[in-house]
Tab-separated table of C-alpha atoms in Angstrom:
chain	number	residue	atom	x	y	z
I	1	MET	CA	-17.220	-18.862	-73.778
I	2	SER	CA	-14.433	-21.056	-75.207
I	3	ARG	CA	-13.531	-20.993	-78.889
I	4	SER	CA	-14.481	-24.667	-79.302
I	5	ARG	CA	-17.892	-24.095	-77.761
I	6	ASN	CA	-18.472	-21.077	-80.018
I	7	THR	CA	-17.429	-23.153	-83.021
I	8	ASN	CA	-19.889	-25.907	-82.075
I	9	ARG	CA	-22.709	-23.397	-81.657
I	10	LEU	CA	-21.975	-21.864	-85.040
I	11	ALA	CA	-21.776	-25.292	-86.693
I	12	LYS	CA	-25.191	-26.245	-85.326
I	13	LYS	CA	-26.643	-22.918	-86.441
I	14	ILE	CA	-25.335	-23.447	-89.973
I	15	ARG	CA	-26.591	-27.052	-90.004
I	16	ASP	CA	-30.058	-26.056	-88.782
I	17	ARG	CA	-30.528	-23.216	-91.285
I	18	THR	CA	-29.127	-24.949	-94.357
I	19	GLN	CA	-29.091	-28.412	-95.882
I	20	LEU	CA	-25.403	-28.895	-95.128
I	21	THR	CA	-24.386	-31.875	-93.042
I	22	LEU	CA	-23.053	-31.264	-89.544
I	23	SER	CA	-19.556	-32.291	-90.640
I	24	THR	CA	-19.572	-29.719	-93.455
I	25	ALA	CA	-21.083	-27.071	-91.180
I	26	SER	CA	-18.367	-27.795	-88.615
I	27	ARG	CA	-15.677	-27.396	-91.261
I	28	LEU	CA	-17.045	-23.977	-92.175
I	29	ALA	CA	-17.419	-22.926	-88.547
I	30	ARG	CA	-13.800	-23.766	-87.737
I	31	GLN	CA	-12.656	-21.334	-90.424
I	32	ALA	CA	-14.667	-18.369	-89.198
I	33	ASN	CA	-13.230	-15.847	-86.779
I	34	ASN	CA	-16.539	-14.082	-86.145
I	35	TYR	CA	-19.233	-15.948	-84.266
I	36	LEU	CA	-22.961	-15.548	-83.784
I	37	GLY	CA	-23.095	-11.776	-84.054
I	38	PRO	CA	-26.423	-9.986	-84.145
I	39	SER	CA	-28.720	-10.784	-87.025
I	40	ILE	CA	-29.055	-8.260	-89.804
I	41	ALA	CA	-31.609	-5.549	-89.106
I	42	ASP	CA	-33.797	-5.683	-92.208
I	43	SER	CA	-36.356	-3.118	-93.196
I	44	PRO	CA	-39.900	-4.494	-92.810
I	45	ASP	CA	-40.958	-2.474	-95.873
I	46	PRO	CA	-40.660	-4.390	-99.183
I	47	HIS	CA	-40.305	-1.101	-101.081
I	48	GLN	CA	-37.298	-0.203	-98.934
I	49	ARG	CA	-35.670	-3.593	-99.458
I	50	ARG	CA	-36.289	-3.358	-103.198
I	51	LEU	CA	-34.704	0.099	-103.409
I	52	GLU	CA	-31.627	-1.018	-101.449
I	53	ALA	CA	-31.347	-4.146	-103.596
I	54	HIS	CA	-31.510	-2.122	-106.805
I	55	MET	CA	-28.872	0.283	-105.507
I	56	THR	CA	-26.604	-2.639	-104.615
I	57	HIS	CA	-27.095	-4.162	-108.054
I	58	VAL	CA	-26.278	-0.898	-109.845
I	59	LEU	CA	-23.164	-0.224	-107.764
I	60	ALA	CA	-21.859	-3.758	-108.264
I	61	SER	CA	-22.298	-3.422	-112.018
I	62	SER	CA	-20.694	0.023	-112.019
I	63	PHE	CA	-17.633	-0.360	-109.807
I	64	GLN	CA	-16.574	-3.893	-110.773
I	65	ASP	CA	-12.866	-3.883	-109.749
I	66	HIS	CA	-12.442	-0.109	-109.334
I	67	GLN	CA	-12.857	0.244	-105.577
I	68	LEU	CA	-10.632	2.127	-103.179
I	69	ASN	CA	-9.612	1.310	-99.611
I	70	GLY	CA	-11.527	-1.946	-99.571
I	71	ALA	CA	-15.001	-0.438	-100.048
I	72	LEU	CA	-16.578	-2.947	-102.438
I	73	LEU	CA	-19.638	-0.811	-103.243
I	74	GLY	CA	-18.187	2.473	-102.018
I	75	VAL	CA	-19.806	1.935	-98.600
I	76	ARG	CA	-17.828	1.916	-95.346
I	77	GLU	CA	-20.610	1.750	-92.750
I	78	ALA	CA	-24.372	1.259	-92.634
I	79	GLU	CA	-26.752	2.178	-89.846
I	80	PRO	CA	-30.493	1.457	-89.916
I	81	GLU	CA	-32.716	4.499	-89.437
I	82	ALA	CA	-36.370	4.805	-88.505
I	83	GLN	CA	-37.058	5.189	-92.220
I	84	GLY	CA	-34.462	3.633	-94.472
I	85	VAL	CA	-30.771	3.282	-93.793
I	86	LYS	CA	-27.825	5.660	-93.413
I	87	LEU	CA	-24.686	4.870	-95.415
I	88	THR	CA	-21.247	6.286	-94.761
I	89	LEU	CA	-19.444	6.339	-98.086
I	90	GLU	CA	-15.756	5.959	-98.798
I	91	SER	CA	-14.717	9.586	-99.326
I	92	ASP	CA	-12.697	9.014	-102.501
I	93	MET	CA	-15.618	7.161	-104.088
I	94	ALA	CA	-18.536	9.167	-102.702
I	95	ASP	CA	-19.189	11.454	-105.661
I	96	GLU	CA	-18.918	8.524	-108.052
I	97	VAL	CA	-21.443	6.568	-105.947
I	98	LEU	CA	-23.900	9.431	-106.467
I	99	ARG	CA	-23.171	9.585	-110.163
I	100	GLU	CA	-23.767	5.871	-110.662
I	101	LEU	CA	-26.967	5.768	-108.592
I	102	LEU	CA	-28.849	8.831	-109.839
I	103	PRO	CA	-30.680	7.949	-113.065
I	104	ARG	CA	-29.612	9.368	-116.405
I	105	PHE	CA	-30.483	8.529	-119.978
I	106	ASP	CA	-27.320	7.713	-121.885
I	107	HIS	CA	-27.882	8.103	-125.628
I	108	ASP	CA	-24.642	6.292	-126.477
I	109	TYR	CA	-25.673	3.383	-124.266
I	110	GLY	CA	-29.219	3.522	-125.588
I	111	GLY	CA	-30.946	3.363	-122.213
I	112	ILE	CA	-31.015	4.303	-118.558
I	113	ARG	CA	-28.091	4.060	-116.193
I	114	GLY	CA	-28.618	4.274	-112.442
I	115	VAL	CA	-31.673	3.478	-110.335
I	116	PRO	CA	-34.919	4.549	-112.031
I	117	GLY	CA	-37.011	6.869	-109.895
I	118	LEU	CA	-34.190	7.730	-107.504
I	119	ARG	CA	-34.212	11.401	-106.504
I	120	VAL	CA	-32.091	13.522	-104.182
I	121	ARG	CA	-32.697	16.121	-101.500
I	122	GLY	CA	-30.846	17.445	-98.465
I	123	SER	CA	-27.706	19.410	-97.708
I	124	LYS	CA	-24.294	19.080	-99.295
I	125	ARG	CA	-22.999	17.024	-96.344
I	126	ARG	CA	-26.043	14.815	-95.832
I	127	LEU	CA	-28.104	13.769	-98.822
I	128	VAL	CA	-31.279	11.722	-98.915
I	129	LEU	CA	-31.664	9.497	-101.953
I	130	HIS	CA	-35.358	8.707	-102.144
I	131	ASP	CA	-37.739	6.813	-104.362
I	132	ALA	CA	-40.106	9.041	-106.340
I	133	VAL	CA	-43.058	6.651	-105.980
I	134	SER	CA	-42.684	5.161	-102.481
I	135	PRO	CA	-41.461	6.182	-98.990
I	136	ALA	CA	-38.185	4.252	-99.480
I	137	GLN	CA	-35.017	6.269	-98.925
I	138	VAL	CA	-31.309	6.007	-98.150
I	139	THR	CA	-29.279	8.722	-96.406
I	140	VAL	CA	-25.643	9.147	-97.454
I	141	THR	CA	-22.729	10.974	-95.842
I	142	ARG	CA	-19.008	10.975	-96.560
I	143	ALA	CA	-16.576	9.278	-94.196
I	144	ASP	CA	-14.515	12.487	-93.992
I	145	GLY	CA	-17.590	14.610	-93.246
I	146	GLY	CA	-17.073	16.596	-96.445
I	147	SER	CA	-19.545	17.887	-98.994
I	148	PHE	CA	-20.923	16.006	-101.965
I	149	ARG	CA	-20.678	17.237	-105.523
I	150	LEU	CA	-23.808	16.446	-107.497
I	151	PRO	CA	-23.034	14.955	-110.911
I	152	SER	CA	-23.253	16.994	-114.085
I	153	ALA	CA	-24.325	15.650	-117.466
I	154	ARG	CA	-21.675	14.236	-119.753
I	155	ASP	CA	-21.937	14.177	-123.546
I	156	GLY	CA	-25.039	12.316	-124.643
I	157	GLU	CA	-26.587	12.201	-121.164
I	158	VAL	CA	-29.883	13.520	-119.794
I	159	LEU	CA	-30.052	13.771	-115.999
I	160	LEU	CA	-33.510	12.326	-115.324
I	161	TRP	CA	-33.285	12.973	-111.574
I	162	ASN	CA	-32.888	16.667	-112.369
I	163	ARG	CA	-35.327	16.958	-115.278
I	164	PHE	CA	-38.183	15.062	-113.573
I	165	PRO	CA	-37.812	15.864	-109.841
I	166	ASP	CA	-41.414	15.001	-108.909
I	167	GLY	CA	-42.098	11.894	-110.955
I	168	LEU	CA	-40.742	9.248	-113.297
I	169	SER	CA	-39.992	9.614	-116.983
I	170	GLY	CA	-41.505	7.060	-119.353
I	171	ASP	CA	-38.165	5.291	-119.719
I	172	GLU	CA	-37.780	5.083	-115.951
I	173	LYS	CA	-41.221	3.528	-115.573
I	174	GLN	CA	-40.315	0.802	-118.031
I	175	GLU	CA	-36.957	0.160	-116.344
I	176	ALA	CA	-38.591	0.024	-112.896
I	177	GLU	CA	-41.165	-2.473	-114.144
I	178	GLU	CA	-38.413	-4.714	-115.499
I	179	TRP	CA	-36.707	-4.723	-112.090
I	180	THR	CA	-39.921	-5.975	-110.482
I	181	ASP	CA	-40.609	-8.522	-113.238
I	182	SER	CA	-40.171	-12.046	-111.896
I	183	ARG	CA	-39.384	-13.641	-115.268
I	184	GLY	CA	-36.092	-15.495	-114.934
I	185	ILE	CA	-35.903	-14.823	-111.179
I	186	ASN	CA	-37.066	-17.616	-108.930
I	187	ASP	CA	-37.869	-15.488	-105.896
I	188	LEU	CA	-37.900	-11.674	-105.987
I	189	ARG	CA	-38.287	-11.554	-102.211
I	190	VAL	CA	-35.036	-13.464	-101.711
I	191	ARG	CA	-33.221	-11.314	-104.266
I	192	ASP	CA	-34.315	-8.085	-102.585
I	193	LEU	CA	-33.600	-9.443	-99.112
I	194	LEU	CA	-30.056	-10.628	-99.808
I	195	MET	CA	-29.001	-7.695	-101.950
I	196	SER	CA	-30.297	-5.196	-99.401
I	197	ARG	CA	-28.349	-7.129	-96.740
I	198	ILE	CA	-25.172	-6.668	-98.765
I	199	MET	CA	-25.686	-2.930	-98.511
I	200	ARG	CA	-26.545	-3.103	-94.803
I	201	ARG	CA	-23.541	-5.233	-93.837
I	202	PRO	CA	-20.565	-3.640	-95.619
I	203	GLY	CA	-18.149	-4.742	-92.903
I	204	LEU	CA	-18.740	-8.373	-93.872
I	205	ILE	CA	-18.747	-7.934	-97.646
I	206	ASN	CA	-15.756	-5.580	-97.668
I	207	ARG	CA	-13.603	-8.424	-96.340
I	208	THR	CA	-13.241	-9.558	-99.959
I	209	ALA	CA	-11.678	-6.250	-101.007
I	210	ALA	CA	-9.575	-5.676	-97.892
I	211	PRO	CA	-6.296	-7.441	-98.901
I	212	HIS	CA	-5.678	-5.329	-102.023
I	213	GLY	CA	-8.123	-2.453	-101.559
I	214	PHE	CA	-10.273	-3.736	-104.411
I	215	ALA	CA	-11.896	-6.972	-105.589
I	216	ASN	CA	-14.295	-7.570	-108.472
I	217	CYS	CA	-18.064	-7.567	-108.642
I	218	TYR	CA	-20.506	-7.760	-111.500
I	219	THR	CA	-23.952	-9.012	-112.469
I	220	HIS	CA	-25.280	-11.294	-115.199
I	221	HIS	CA	-28.882	-10.069	-115.017
I	222	ALA	CA	-31.357	-8.544	-112.562
I	223	GLY	CA	-31.353	-11.639	-110.374
I	224	ASP	CA	-27.753	-12.061	-109.274
I	225	LEU	CA	-24.570	-10.442	-108.029
I	226	VAL	CA	-21.086	-11.959	-108.312
I	227	ILE	CA	-18.165	-11.173	-105.995
I	228	GLU	CA	-14.677	-12.372	-106.929
I	229	TRP	CA	-11.415	-11.979	-105.033
I	230	CYS	CA	-8.075	-13.707	-104.667
I	231	CYS	CA	-6.535	-13.084	-101.224
I	232	GLY	CA	-7.842	-13.133	-97.672
I	233	ASP	CA	-10.897	-15.162	-96.686
I	234	THR	CA	-11.559	-18.453	-98.376
I	235	VAL	CA	-15.026	-18.932	-99.824
I	236	GLU	CA	-15.943	-21.226	-96.936
I	237	THR	CA	-14.686	-18.726	-94.349
I	238	LEU	CA	-16.706	-15.907	-95.880
I	239	CYS	CA	-19.792	-18.114	-96.101
I	240	ALA	CA	-19.423	-19.085	-92.448
I	241	VAL	CA	-19.107	-15.447	-91.374
I	242	LEU	CA	-22.126	-14.414	-93.454
I	243	LEU	CA	-24.246	-17.274	-92.112
I	244	ALA	CA	-23.147	-16.528	-88.544
I	245	HIS	CA	-24.420	-12.970	-88.944
I	246	GLY	CA	-27.800	-14.037	-90.282
I	247	PHE	CA	-27.133	-13.184	-93.908
I	248	ALA	CA	-29.295	-16.027	-95.201
I	249	ASP	CA	-31.936	-16.057	-92.446
I	250	ASP	CA	-35.491	-16.361	-93.812
I	251	VAL	CA	-34.256	-17.802	-97.097
I	252	PRO	CA	-35.876	-21.167	-97.962
I	253	ARG	CA	-33.619	-23.790	-96.381
I	254	ALA	CA	-33.051	-25.675	-99.635
I	255	ASN	CA	-31.775	-22.509	-101.316
I	256	VAL	CA	-29.559	-21.035	-98.608
I	257	ILE	CA	-26.151	-22.257	-99.780
I	258	GLU	CA	-24.527	-24.449	-102.393
I	259	LEU	CA	-20.817	-25.126	-102.022
I	260	VAL	CA	-19.938	-25.631	-105.666
I	261	SER	CA	-16.228	-26.147	-105.027
I	262	ARG	CA	-13.415	-24.981	-102.724
I	263	HIS	CA	-13.412	-21.732	-104.691
I	264	SER	CA	-17.095	-21.071	-105.390
I	265	ALA	CA	-20.413	-20.923	-103.549
I	266	HIS	CA	-23.956	-19.802	-104.261
I	267	LEU	CA	-26.217	-18.139	-101.691
I	268	GLY	CA	-29.969	-17.774	-102.044
I	269	ASP	CA	-30.277	-19.975	-105.142
I	270	ARG	CA	-27.532	-18.096	-107.042
I	271	THR	CA	-28.638	-14.653	-105.903
I	272	VAL	CA	-25.142	-14.038	-104.525
I	273	ILE	CA	-22.278	-15.900	-106.192
I	274	LEU	CA	-18.919	-15.994	-104.404
I	275	ASN	CA	-15.769	-16.886	-106.349
I	276	ARG	CA	-12.211	-16.893	-105.026
I	277	HIS	CA	-9.175	-17.514	-107.193
I	278	GLY	CA	-6.682	-20.112	-106.039
I	279	SER	CA	-3.707	-17.746	-106.215
I	280	CYS	CA	-3.022	-14.019	-106.021
I	281	LEU	CA	-3.822	-12.105	-109.188
I	282	TYR	CA	-1.935	-8.899	-108.416
I	283	GLY	CA	1.042	-9.402	-106.116
I	284	ARG	CA	3.311	-6.358	-105.993
I	285	ASN	CA	1.235	-4.636	-108.668
I	286	ALA	CA	-1.736	-4.161	-106.332
I	287	LYS	CA	-0.529	-0.822	-104.942
I	288	TYR	CA	0.084	0.535	-108.446
I	289	ILE	CA	-3.362	-0.573	-109.577
I	290	ALA	CA	-4.921	1.130	-106.537
I	291	GLU	CA	-3.051	4.334	-107.331
I	292	SER	CA	-4.278	4.200	-110.912
I	293	ILE	CA	-7.859	3.795	-109.701
I	294	ARG	CA	-7.420	6.751	-107.346
I	295	LYS	CA	-6.143	8.961	-110.132
I	296	GLY	CA	-9.108	7.938	-112.267
I	297	TYR	CA	-11.551	9.190	-109.662
I	298	ALA	CA	-9.560	12.398	-109.169
I	299	THR	CA	-9.986	13.284	-112.832
């Protein structure tokens, strides 16, 4: 099929699934270099989607701009399984992914860090991170096939996943309830759907971190996730690629996408916020920053 015909098909798909005009959809489609790939394979289980969404939210808040080798959330590949999803983690970040996900009470912070109720089982090379109160689970392996090192407690920390292996602590119950509280979040279903899709489509999201090896991600609250970058895809290109791969399928049409400016867009009624700077932020310093991040993980 010719490039122009593919572009027209993608433009019509974007037009039909959003409230963008055909001319705007065509502009986006012309910028994309991936067309009409398979839709995202979502879990049909809301508990599974909620767990994946919470994991995505925690990792985005934790890593911010400290990724390596272009793995925005520390994830290189994702493969749906009969129950849950299997993630292949960036080897240099793998142990830190575990540390950030497994719940701990941090007395200095004054609360819980990590995903409340997340527990771990399995071998050193293949771990299953599972929810203590539902069948939801995520399998993790390292890209180099190596072994994981389970995190140890730092000063002022209590490892809740280790102390309460068969249930939730009181603090975890409260934290889990807040994650499922709809106050301030227009649609919990959309939040869980889109954030779980970020975890299940790392090849698309990692495009933002590819030019320098790192980007920046953070959250304002339990209802959103922000991704910022400076080089590589424009915001419109990334939006076109995401829409082509079904990222916003099943989101209410009025809330699919808002193109705020050439450098900013909102997906799913501000669930995912994409920001791209107009010029490079790092230049020749990028490789030195990446080396500094690597040394930080090594220590």
